[in-house]
mmCIF file of C-alpha atoms in Angstrom:
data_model
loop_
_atom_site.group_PDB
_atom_site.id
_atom_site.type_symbol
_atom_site.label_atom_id
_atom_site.label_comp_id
_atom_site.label_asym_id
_atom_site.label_seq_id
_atom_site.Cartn_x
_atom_site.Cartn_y
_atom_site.Cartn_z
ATOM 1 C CA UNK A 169 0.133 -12.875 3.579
ATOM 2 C CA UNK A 170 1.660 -9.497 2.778
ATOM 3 C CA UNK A 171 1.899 -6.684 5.271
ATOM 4 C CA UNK A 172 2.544 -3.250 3.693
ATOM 5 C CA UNK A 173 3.732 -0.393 6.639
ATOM 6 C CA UNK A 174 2.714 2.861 5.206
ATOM 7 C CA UNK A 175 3.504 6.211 6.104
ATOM 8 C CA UNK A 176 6.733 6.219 5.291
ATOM 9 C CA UNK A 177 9.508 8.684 4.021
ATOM 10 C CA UNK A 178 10.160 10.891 7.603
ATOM 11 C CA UNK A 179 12.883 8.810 9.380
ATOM 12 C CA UNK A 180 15.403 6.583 8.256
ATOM 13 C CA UNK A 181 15.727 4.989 11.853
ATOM 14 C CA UNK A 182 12.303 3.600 11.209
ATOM 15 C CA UNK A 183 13.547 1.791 7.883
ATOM 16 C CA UNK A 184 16.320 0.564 9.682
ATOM 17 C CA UNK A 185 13.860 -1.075 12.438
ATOM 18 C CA UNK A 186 12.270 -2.547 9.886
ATOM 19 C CA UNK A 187 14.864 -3.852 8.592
ATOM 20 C CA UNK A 188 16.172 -5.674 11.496
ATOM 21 C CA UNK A 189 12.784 -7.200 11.368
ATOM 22 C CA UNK A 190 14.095 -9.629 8.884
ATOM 23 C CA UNK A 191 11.157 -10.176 7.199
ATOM 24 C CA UNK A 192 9.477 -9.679 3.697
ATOM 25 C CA UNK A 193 7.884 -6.052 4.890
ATOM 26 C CA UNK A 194 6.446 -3.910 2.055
ATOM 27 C CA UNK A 195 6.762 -0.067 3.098
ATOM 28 C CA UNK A 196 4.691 2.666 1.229
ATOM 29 C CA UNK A 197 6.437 5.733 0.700
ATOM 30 C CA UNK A 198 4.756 9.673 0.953
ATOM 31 C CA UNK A 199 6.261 11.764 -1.662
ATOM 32 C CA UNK A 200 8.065 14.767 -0.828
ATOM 33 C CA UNK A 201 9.322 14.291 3.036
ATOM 34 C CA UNK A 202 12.170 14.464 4.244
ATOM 35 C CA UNK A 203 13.695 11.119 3.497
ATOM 36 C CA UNK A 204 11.335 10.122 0.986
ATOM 37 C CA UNK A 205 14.018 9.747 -2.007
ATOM 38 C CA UNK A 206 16.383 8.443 0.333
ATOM 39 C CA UNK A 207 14.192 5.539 1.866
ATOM 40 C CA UNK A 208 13.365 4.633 -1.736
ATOM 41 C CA UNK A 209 16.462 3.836 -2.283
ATOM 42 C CA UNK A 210 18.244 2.204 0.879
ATOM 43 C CA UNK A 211 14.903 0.081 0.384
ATOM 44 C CA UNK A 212 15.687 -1.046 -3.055
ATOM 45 C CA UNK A 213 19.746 -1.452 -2.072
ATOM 46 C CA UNK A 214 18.583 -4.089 0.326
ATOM 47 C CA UNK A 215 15.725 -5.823 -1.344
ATOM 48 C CA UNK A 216 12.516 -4.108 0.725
ATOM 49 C CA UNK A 217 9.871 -3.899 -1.843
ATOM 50 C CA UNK A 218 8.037 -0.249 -1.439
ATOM 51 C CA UNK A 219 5.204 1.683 -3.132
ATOM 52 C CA UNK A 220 4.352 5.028 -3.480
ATOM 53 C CA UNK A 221 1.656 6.153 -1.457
ATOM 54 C CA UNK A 222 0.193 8.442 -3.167
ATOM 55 C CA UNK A 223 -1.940 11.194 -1.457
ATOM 56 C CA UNK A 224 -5.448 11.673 -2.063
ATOM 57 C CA UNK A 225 -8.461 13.819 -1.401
ATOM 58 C CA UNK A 226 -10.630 12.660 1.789
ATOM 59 C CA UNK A 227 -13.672 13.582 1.945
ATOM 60 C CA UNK A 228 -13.415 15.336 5.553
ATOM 61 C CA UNK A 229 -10.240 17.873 4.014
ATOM 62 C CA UNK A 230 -11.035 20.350 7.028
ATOM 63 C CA UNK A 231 -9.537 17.047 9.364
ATOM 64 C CA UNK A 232 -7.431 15.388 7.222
ATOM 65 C CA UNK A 233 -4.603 16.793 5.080
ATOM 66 C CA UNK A 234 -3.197 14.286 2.433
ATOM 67 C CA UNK A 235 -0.171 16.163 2.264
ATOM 68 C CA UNK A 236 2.603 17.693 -0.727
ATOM 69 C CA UNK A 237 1.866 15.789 -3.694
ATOM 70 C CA UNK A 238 -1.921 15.149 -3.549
ATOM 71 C CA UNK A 239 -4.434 13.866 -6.277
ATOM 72 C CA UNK A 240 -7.929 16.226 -5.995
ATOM 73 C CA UNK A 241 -11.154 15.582 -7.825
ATOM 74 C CA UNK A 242 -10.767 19.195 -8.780
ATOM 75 C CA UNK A 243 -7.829 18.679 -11.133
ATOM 76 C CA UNK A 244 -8.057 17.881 -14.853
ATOM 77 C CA UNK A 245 -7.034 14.557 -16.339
ATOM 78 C CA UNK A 246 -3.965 16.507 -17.258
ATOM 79 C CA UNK A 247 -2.703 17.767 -13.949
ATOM 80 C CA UNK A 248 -3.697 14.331 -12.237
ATOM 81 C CA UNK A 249 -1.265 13.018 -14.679
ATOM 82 C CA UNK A 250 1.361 14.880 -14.674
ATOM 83 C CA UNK A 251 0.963 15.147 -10.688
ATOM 84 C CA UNK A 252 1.199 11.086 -10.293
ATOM 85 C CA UNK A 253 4.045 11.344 -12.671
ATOM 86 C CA UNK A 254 6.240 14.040 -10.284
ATOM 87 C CA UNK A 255 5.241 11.953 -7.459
ATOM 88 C CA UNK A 256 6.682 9.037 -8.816
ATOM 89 C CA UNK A 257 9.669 10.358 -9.740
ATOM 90 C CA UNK A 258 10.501 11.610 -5.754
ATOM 91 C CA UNK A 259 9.927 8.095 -4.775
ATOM 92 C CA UNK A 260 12.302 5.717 -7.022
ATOM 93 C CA UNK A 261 12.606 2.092 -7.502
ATOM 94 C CA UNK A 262 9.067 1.204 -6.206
ATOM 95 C CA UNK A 263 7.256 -1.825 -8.146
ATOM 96 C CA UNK A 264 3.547 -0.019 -6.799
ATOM 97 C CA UNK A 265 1.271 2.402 -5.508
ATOM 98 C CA UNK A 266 -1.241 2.848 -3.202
ATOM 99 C CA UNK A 267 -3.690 5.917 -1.750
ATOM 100 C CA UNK A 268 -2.833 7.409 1.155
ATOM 101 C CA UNK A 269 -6.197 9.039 2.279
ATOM 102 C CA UNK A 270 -8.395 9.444 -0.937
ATOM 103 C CA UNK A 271 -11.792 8.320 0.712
ATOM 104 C CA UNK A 272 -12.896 11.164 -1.820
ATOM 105 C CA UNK A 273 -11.018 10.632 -4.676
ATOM 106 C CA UNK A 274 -10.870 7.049 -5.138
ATOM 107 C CA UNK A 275 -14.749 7.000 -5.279
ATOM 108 C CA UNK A 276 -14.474 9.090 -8.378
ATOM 109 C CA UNK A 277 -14.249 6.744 -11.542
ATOM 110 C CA UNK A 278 -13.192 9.264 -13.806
ATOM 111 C CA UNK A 279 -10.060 10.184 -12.117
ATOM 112 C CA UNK A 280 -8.763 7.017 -10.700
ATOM 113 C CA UNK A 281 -9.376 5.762 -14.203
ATOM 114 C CA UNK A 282 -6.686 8.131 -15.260
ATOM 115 C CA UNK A 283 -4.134 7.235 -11.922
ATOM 116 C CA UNK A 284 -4.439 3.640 -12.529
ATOM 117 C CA UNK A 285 -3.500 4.289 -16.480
ATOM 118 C CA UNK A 286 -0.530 5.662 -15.564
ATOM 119 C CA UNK A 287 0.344 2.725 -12.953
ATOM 120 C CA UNK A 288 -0.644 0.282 -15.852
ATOM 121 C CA UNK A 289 1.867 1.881 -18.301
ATOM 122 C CA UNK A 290 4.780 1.796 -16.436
ATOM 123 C CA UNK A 291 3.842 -2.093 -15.397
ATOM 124 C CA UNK A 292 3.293 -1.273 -12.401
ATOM 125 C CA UNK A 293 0.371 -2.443 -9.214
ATOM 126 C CA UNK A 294 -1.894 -0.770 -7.596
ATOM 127 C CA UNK A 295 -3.096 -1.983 -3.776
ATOM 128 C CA UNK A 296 -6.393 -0.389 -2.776
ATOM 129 C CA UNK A 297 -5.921 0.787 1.015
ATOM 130 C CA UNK A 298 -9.806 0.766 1.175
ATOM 131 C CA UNK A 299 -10.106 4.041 3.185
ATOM 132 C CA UNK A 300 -13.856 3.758 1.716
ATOM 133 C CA UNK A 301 -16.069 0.750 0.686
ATOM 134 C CA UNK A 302 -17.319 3.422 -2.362
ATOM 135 C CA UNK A 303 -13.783 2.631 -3.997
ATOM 136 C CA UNK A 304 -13.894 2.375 -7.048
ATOM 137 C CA UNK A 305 -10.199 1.397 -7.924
ATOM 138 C CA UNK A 306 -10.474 -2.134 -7.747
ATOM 139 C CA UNK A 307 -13.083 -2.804 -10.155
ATOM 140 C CA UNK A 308 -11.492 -0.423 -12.829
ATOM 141 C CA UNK A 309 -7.982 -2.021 -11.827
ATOM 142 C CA UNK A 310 -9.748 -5.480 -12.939
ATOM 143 C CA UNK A 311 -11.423 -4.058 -15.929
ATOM 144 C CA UNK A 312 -7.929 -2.447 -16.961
ATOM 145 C CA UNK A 313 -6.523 -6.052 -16.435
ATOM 146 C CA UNK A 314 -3.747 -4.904 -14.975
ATOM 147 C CA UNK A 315 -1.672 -5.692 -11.651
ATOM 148 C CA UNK A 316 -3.939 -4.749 -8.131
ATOM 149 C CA UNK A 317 -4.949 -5.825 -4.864
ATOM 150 C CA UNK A 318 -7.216 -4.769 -2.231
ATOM 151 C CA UNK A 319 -6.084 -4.585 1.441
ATOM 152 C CA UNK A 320 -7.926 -6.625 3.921
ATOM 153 C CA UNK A 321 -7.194 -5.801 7.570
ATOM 154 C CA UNK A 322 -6.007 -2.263 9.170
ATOM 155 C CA UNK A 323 -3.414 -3.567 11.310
ATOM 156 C CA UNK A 324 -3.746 -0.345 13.978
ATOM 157 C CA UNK A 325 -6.455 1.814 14.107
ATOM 158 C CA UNK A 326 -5.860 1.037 18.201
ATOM 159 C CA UNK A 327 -2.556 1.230 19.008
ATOM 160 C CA UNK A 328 -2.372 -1.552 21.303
ATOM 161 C CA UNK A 329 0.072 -4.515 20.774
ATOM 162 C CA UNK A 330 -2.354 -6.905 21.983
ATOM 163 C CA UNK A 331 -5.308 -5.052 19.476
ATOM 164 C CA UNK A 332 -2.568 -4.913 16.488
ATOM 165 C CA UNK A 333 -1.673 -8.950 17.291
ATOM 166 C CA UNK A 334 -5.507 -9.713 17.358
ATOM 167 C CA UNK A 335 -5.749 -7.906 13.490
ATOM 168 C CA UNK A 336 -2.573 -10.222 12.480
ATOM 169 C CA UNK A 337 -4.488 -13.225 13.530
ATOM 170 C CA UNK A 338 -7.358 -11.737 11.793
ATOM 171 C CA UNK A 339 -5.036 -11.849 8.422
ATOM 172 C CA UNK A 340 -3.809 -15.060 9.145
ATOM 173 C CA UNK A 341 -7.302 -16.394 9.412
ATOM 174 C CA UNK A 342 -8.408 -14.888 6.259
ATOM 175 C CA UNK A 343 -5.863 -16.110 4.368
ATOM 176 C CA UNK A 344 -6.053 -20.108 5.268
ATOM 177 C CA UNK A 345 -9.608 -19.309 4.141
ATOM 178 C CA UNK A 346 -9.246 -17.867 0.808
ATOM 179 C CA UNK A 347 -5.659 -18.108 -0.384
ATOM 180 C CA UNK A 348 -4.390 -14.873 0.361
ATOM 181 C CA UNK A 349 -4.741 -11.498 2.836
ATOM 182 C CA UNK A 350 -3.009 -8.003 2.780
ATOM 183 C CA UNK A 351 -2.422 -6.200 5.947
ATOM 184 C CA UNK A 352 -1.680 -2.388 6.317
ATOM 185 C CA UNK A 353 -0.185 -0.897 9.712
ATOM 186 C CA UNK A 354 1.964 1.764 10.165
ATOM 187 C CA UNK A 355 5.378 2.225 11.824
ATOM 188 C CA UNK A 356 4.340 2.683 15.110
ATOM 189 C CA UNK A 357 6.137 1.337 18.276
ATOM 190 C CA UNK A 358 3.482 -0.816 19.068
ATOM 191 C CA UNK A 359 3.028 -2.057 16.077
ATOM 192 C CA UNK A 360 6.596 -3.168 15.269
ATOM 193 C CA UNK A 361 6.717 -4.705 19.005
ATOM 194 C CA UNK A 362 3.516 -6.730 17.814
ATOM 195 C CA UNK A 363 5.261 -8.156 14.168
ATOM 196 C CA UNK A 364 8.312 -8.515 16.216
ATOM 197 C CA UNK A 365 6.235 -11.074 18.272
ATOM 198 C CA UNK A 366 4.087 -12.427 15.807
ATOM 199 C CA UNK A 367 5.744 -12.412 12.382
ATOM 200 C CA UNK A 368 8.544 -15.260 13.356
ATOM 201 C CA UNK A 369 5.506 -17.481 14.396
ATOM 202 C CA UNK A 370 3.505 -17.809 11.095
ATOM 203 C CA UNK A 371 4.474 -20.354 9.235
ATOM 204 C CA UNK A 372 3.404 -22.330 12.644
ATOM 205 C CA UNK A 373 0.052 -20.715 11.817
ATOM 206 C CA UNK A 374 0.419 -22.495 8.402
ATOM 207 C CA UNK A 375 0.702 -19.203 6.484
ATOM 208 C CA UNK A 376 3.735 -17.655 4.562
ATOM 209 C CA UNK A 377 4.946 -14.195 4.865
ATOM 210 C CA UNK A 378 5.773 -12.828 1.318
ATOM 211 C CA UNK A 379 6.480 -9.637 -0.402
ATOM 212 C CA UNK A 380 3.339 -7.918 -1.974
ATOM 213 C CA UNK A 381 4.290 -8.085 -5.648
ATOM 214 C CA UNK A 382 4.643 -11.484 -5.009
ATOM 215 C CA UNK A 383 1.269 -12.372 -3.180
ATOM 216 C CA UNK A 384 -0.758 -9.978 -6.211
ATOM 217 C CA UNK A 385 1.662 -12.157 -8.780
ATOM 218 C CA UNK A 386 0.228 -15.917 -6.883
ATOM 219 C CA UNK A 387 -3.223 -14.156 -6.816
ATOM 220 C CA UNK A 388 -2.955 -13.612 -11.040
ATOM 221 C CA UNK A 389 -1.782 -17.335 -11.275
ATOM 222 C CA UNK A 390 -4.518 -19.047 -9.278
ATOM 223 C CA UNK A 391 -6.900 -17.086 -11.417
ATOM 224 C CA UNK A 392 -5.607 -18.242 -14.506
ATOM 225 C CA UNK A 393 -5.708 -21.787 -13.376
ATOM 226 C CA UNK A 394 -9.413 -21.169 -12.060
ATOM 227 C CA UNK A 395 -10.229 -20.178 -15.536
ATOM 228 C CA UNK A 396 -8.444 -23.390 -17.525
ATOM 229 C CA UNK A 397 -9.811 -25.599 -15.339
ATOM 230 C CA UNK A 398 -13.558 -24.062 -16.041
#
């Protein structure tokens, strides 16, 4: 399993709580906050794997707000381009990216076809938060053959530790069933109580905790098996 804490980028204490975790979190990183360079990189000088997560158009824009940095349907392939590649560069030393928001965006195949170029160029993954099931960016991530995953559980839409430890058995179950399972929560008190309490009991659950890179890179290697052995 791989559980990806998004969010991130306004407060370094909440890296550090992670952190002290002690586990193989995966944190997405908002471009443009306060700490968003800085998280980057006290991630990467202590082996935390992050992503950027990229904003994107919702389709409810008079509730939701992606933020600095967002990806709109409006834009040409041009500015969605160079707009993924400024983003990038305030978030350093991430192996990924995923949407933040983007219920809009990501149902638009012409324009995620351009975001997920530029992921694929610089070798790079994309994980599809699934904030709609009219995504589109996992099927053109496949036909691209390049690096992607699609998240399975929302870890908190209740914040409730009991509700939040409830969704990690939910991943756990999922993933003794078919292989694999990607969680995404956010850093939220309850939340962190919850993988405080649950994450040192997995492998007694008979799963394995791993970085995300590392779950999409198992994921590419069973495939390839599935298709030798056919």
């Amino acid at each position: 399993v791989a559980i990806v804490i998004d969010d991130m980028g306004r407060d370094l204490k909440k890296l550090k709580e992670l952190f002290e975790l002690d586990a193989p979190i995966t944190i997405a990183i908002l471009p443009y906050l306060r700490h968003s360079t800085d998280e980057a990189r006290e991630a990467n000088a202590k082996g935390m794997e992050a992503l950027l997560h990229l904003p994107m158009e919702p389709l409810d824009m008079g509730i939701n707000n992606p933020g600095k940095g967002a990806l709109f349907t409006r834009m040409s392939e041009e500015e969605v381009r160079t707009q993924v590649e400024r983003d990038l560069a305030n978030v350093p030393f991430v192996t990924g990216v995923n949407n933040h928001m983007g219920s809009k965006f990501t149902e638009s195949e012409p324009h995620m076809r351009v975001v997920l170029e530029e992921v694929k160029k610089r070798e790079m993954y994309f994980l599809d938060s699934r904030t709609t099931p009219k995504s589109v960016a996992g099927r053109l991530a496949r036909e691209l053959g390049m690096k992607s995953a699609d998240r399975n559980v929302f870890l908190d839409n209740t914040r409730d530790k009991a509700y939040i430890k409830g969704r990690i058995k939910e991943l756990v179950d999922i993933a003794k069933k078919n292989g694999t399972a990607i969680a995404i929560g956010h850093h939220y008190p309850e939340t962190i109580e919850a993988l405080r309490e649950a994450v040192p009991k997995l492998p007694a659950s008979g799963v394995r905790m791993v970085k995300l890179s590392e779950l999409i890179e198992y994921e590419r290697t069973q495939a390839r098996r599935a298709r030798v052995s056919a």
